[in-house]
Coordinates of C-alpha atoms in Angstrom, one line a residue:
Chain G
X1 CA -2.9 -11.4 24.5
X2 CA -1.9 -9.3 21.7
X3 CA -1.4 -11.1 18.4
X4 CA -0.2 -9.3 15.0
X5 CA -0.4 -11.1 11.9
X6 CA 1.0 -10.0 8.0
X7 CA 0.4 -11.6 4.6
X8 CA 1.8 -12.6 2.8
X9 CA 5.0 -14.0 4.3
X10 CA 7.0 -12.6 0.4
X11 CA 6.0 -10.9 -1.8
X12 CA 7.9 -10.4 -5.6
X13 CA 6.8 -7.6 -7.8
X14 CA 8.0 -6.4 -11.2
X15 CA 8.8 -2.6 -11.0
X16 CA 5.7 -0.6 -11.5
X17 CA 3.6 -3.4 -10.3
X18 CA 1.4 -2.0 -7.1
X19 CA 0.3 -4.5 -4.6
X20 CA -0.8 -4.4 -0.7
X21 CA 0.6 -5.9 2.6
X22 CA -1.7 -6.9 4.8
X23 CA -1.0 -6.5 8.7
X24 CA -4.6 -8.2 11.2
X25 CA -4.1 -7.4 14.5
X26 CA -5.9 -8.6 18.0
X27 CA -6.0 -6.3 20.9
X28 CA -8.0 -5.5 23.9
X29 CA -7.5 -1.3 22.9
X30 CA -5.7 -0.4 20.3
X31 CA -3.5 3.0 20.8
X32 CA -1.6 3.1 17.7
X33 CA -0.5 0.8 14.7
X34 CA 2.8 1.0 13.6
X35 CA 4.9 0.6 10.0
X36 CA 8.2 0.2 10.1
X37 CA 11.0 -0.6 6.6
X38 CA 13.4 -3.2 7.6
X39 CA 16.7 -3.3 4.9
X40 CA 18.8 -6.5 5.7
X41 CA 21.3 -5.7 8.4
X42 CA 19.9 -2.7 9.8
X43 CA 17.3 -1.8 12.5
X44 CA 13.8 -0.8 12.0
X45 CA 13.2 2.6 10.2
X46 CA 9.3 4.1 11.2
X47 CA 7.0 5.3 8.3
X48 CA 4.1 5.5 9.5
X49 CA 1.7 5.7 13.1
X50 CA -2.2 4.9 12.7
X51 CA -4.0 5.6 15.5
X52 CA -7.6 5.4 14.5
X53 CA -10.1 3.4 12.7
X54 CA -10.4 5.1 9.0
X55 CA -6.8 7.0 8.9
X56 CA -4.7 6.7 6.2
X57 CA -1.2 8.3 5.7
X58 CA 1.4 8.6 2.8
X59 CA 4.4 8.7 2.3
X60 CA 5.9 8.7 -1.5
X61 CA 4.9 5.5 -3.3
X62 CA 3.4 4.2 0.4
X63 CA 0.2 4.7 1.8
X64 CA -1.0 2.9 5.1
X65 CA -5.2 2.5 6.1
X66 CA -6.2 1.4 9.1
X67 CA -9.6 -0.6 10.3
X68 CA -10.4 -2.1 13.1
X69 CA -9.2 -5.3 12.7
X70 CA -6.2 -4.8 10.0
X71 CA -3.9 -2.2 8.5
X72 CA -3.0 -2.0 4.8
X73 CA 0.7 -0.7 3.6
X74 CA -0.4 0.1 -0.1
X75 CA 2.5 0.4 -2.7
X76 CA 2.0 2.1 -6.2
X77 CA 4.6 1.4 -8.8
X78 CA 7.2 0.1 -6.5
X79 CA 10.5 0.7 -7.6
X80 CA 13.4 -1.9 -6.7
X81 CA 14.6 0.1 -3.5
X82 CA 11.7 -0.5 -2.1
X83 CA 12.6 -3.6 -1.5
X84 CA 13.1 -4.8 2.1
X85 CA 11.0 -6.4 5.1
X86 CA 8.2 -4.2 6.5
X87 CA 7.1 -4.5 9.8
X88 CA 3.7 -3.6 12.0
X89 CA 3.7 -3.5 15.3
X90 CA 0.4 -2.6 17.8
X91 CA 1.0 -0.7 20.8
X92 CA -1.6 -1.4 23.6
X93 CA -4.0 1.3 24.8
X94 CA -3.7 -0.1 28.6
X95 CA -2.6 2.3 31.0
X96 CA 1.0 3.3 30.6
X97 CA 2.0 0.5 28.3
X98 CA 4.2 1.7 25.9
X99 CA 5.9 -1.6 24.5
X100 CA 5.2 -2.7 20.8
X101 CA 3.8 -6.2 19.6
X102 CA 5.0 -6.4 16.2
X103 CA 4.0 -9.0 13.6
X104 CA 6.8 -11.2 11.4
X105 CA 7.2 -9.1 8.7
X106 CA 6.5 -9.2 4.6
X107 CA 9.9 -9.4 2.6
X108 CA 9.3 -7.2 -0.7
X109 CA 11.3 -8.1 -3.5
X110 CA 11.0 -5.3 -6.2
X111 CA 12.5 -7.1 -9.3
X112 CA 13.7 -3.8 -12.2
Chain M
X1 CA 22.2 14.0 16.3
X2 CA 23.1 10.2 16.3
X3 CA 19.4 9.0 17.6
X4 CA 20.1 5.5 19.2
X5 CA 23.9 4.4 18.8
X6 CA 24.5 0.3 19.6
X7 CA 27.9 -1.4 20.7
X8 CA 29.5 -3.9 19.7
X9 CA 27.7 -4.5 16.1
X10 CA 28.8 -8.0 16.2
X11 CA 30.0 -10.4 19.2
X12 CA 30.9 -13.9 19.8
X13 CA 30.4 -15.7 22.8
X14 CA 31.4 -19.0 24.3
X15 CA 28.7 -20.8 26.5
X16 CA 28.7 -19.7 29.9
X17 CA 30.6 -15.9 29.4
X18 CA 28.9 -12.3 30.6
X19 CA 28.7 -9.6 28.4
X20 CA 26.7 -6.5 28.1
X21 CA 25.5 -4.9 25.1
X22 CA 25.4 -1.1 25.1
X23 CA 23.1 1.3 24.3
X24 CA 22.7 5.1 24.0
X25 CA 20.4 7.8 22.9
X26 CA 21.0 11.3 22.6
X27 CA 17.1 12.9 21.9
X28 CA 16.3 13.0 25.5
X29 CA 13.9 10.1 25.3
X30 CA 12.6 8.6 29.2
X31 CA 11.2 5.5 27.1
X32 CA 14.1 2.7 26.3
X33 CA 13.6 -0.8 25.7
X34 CA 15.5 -4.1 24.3
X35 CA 13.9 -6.3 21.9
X36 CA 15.5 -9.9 20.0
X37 CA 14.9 -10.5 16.7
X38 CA 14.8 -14.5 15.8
X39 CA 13.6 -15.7 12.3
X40 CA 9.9 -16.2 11.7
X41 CA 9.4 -14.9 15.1
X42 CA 9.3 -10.7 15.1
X43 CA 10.4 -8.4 17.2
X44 CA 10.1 -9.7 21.1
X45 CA 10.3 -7.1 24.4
X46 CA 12.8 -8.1 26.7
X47 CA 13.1 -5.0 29.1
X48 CA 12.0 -2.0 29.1
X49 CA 12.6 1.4 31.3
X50 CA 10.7 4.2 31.5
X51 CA 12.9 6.3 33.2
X52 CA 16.2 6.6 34.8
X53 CA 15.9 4.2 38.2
X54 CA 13.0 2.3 36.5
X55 CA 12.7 -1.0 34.6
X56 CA 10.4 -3.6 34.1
X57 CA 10.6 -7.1 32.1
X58 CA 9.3 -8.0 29.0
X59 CA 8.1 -11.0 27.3
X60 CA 11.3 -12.9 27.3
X61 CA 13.7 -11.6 30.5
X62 CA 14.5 -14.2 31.5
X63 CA 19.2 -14.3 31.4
X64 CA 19.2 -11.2 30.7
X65 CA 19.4 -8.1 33.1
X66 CA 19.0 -4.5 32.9
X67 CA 19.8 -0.8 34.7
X68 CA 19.0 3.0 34.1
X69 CA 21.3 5.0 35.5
X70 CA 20.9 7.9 33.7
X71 CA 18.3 9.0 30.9
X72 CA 21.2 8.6 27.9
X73 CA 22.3 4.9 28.6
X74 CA 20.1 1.4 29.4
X75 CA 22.4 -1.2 28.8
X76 CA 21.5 -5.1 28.5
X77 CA 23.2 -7.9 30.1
X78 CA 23.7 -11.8 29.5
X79 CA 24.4 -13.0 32.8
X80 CA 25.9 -17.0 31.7
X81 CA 25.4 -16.4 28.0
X82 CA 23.3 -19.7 26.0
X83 CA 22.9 -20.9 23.0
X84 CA 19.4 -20.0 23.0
X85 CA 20.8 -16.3 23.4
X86 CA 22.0 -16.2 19.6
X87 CA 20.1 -13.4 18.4
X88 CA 19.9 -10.1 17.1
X89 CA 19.2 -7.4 19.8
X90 CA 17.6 -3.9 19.1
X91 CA 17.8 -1.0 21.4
X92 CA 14.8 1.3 21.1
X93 CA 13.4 4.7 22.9
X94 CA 11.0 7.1 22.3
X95 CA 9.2 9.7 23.9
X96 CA 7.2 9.3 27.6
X97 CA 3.9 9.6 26.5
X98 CA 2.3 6.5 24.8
X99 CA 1.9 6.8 20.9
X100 CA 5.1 8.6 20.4
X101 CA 7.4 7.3 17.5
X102 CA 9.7 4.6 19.1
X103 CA 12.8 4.6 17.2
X104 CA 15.7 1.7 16.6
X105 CA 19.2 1.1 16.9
X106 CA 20.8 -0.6 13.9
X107 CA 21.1 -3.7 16.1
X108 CA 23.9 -5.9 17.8
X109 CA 24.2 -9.6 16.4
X110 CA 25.0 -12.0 18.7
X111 CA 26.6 -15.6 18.8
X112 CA 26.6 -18.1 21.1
X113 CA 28.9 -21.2 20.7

């Protein structure tokens, strides 16, 4: 069975202050790792899609790296609207299986 | 382009009532699915379709039911709604070919008293 696990649960920054999410998955074959930004009240926006053992991929003040057993969402110098809940979420590399696994999220507070 | 448009944003129910909670996508995608969202918990599959005429269940089906009629629309139903039921729903879709960006709808909340 599929299991996705982040740390920390929250996080709090000062503005400017980088810091890491951490997202561990388990699965049999791993087609692709997703990153999702969750603001409160709204559905899941994608940032990113790792596919691969040693990808990384950036966006702004993000950057997400993948290994084989975790993913990292890197922030540098987060500003307060990067606050919000990010998600990651596995997708299975098992025949057609399409359907997401996703972990319970990392509430970022980024405190100006 | 609206991408994956929800209905109703917020509903009440009493114990006991049907209702079904819409969803549509206009990007053409064969891939829709239904997920809950419950605190401390993530994001859980309910059903999922991968094409008009097909459907399959999730991890958590069960009183709920589902149809694709056409590519655009895969609503969800709550057959004798529960308290248990109280939940945020999310509508996804995306692309048929696994590894394609699977994108959300802003989500339906739902009460049951």
């Amino acid at each position: 069975e599929d299991q996705v696990t982040q740390s920390p649960e929250a996080l709090r920054l000062q503005e400017g202050e980088s810091s890491s999410l951490n997202c561990s998955y388990t699965v049999s074959g791993l087609r692709g790792l997703f990153w999702y930004r969750q603001d409160p009240g709204k559905g899941p926006e994608f940032l990113f899609t790792l596919y691969s053992a040693g990808e990384e991929k950036e966006k702004e003040r993000l950057k997400a790296t993948l290994t084989k057993k975790e993913s990292f969402l890197h922030i540098t110098a987060p500003k307060p609207e990067d606050s919000a809940t990010y998600l990651c979420a596995v997708q299975e590399a098992s025949g057609s299986a399409r359907q997401l696994t996703f972990g319970s999220g990392t509430q970022l507070t980024v405190l100006p | 382009n609206a991408g994956v448009t929800q209905t109703p944003k917020f509903q009440v129910l009493k114990t006991g009532q049907s209702m079904t909670l819409q969803c549509a996508q206009d990007m053409n995608h064969e891939y829709m699915s239904w997920y809950r969202q419950d605190p401390g918990m993530g994001l859980r599959l309910i059903h999922y379709s991968v094409g008009a005429g097909i459907t399959d269940q999730g991890e958590v089906p069960n009183g709920y039911n589902v149809s694709r009629s056409t590519t655009e629309d895969f609503p969800l139903r709550l057959l004798s709604a529960a308290p248990s039921q109280t939940s945020v729903y999310f509508c996804a879709s995306s692309y048929s070919t696994a590894g394609n960006t699977i994108y959300f709808g802003e989500g339906s909340w739902l009460t049951v008293v």
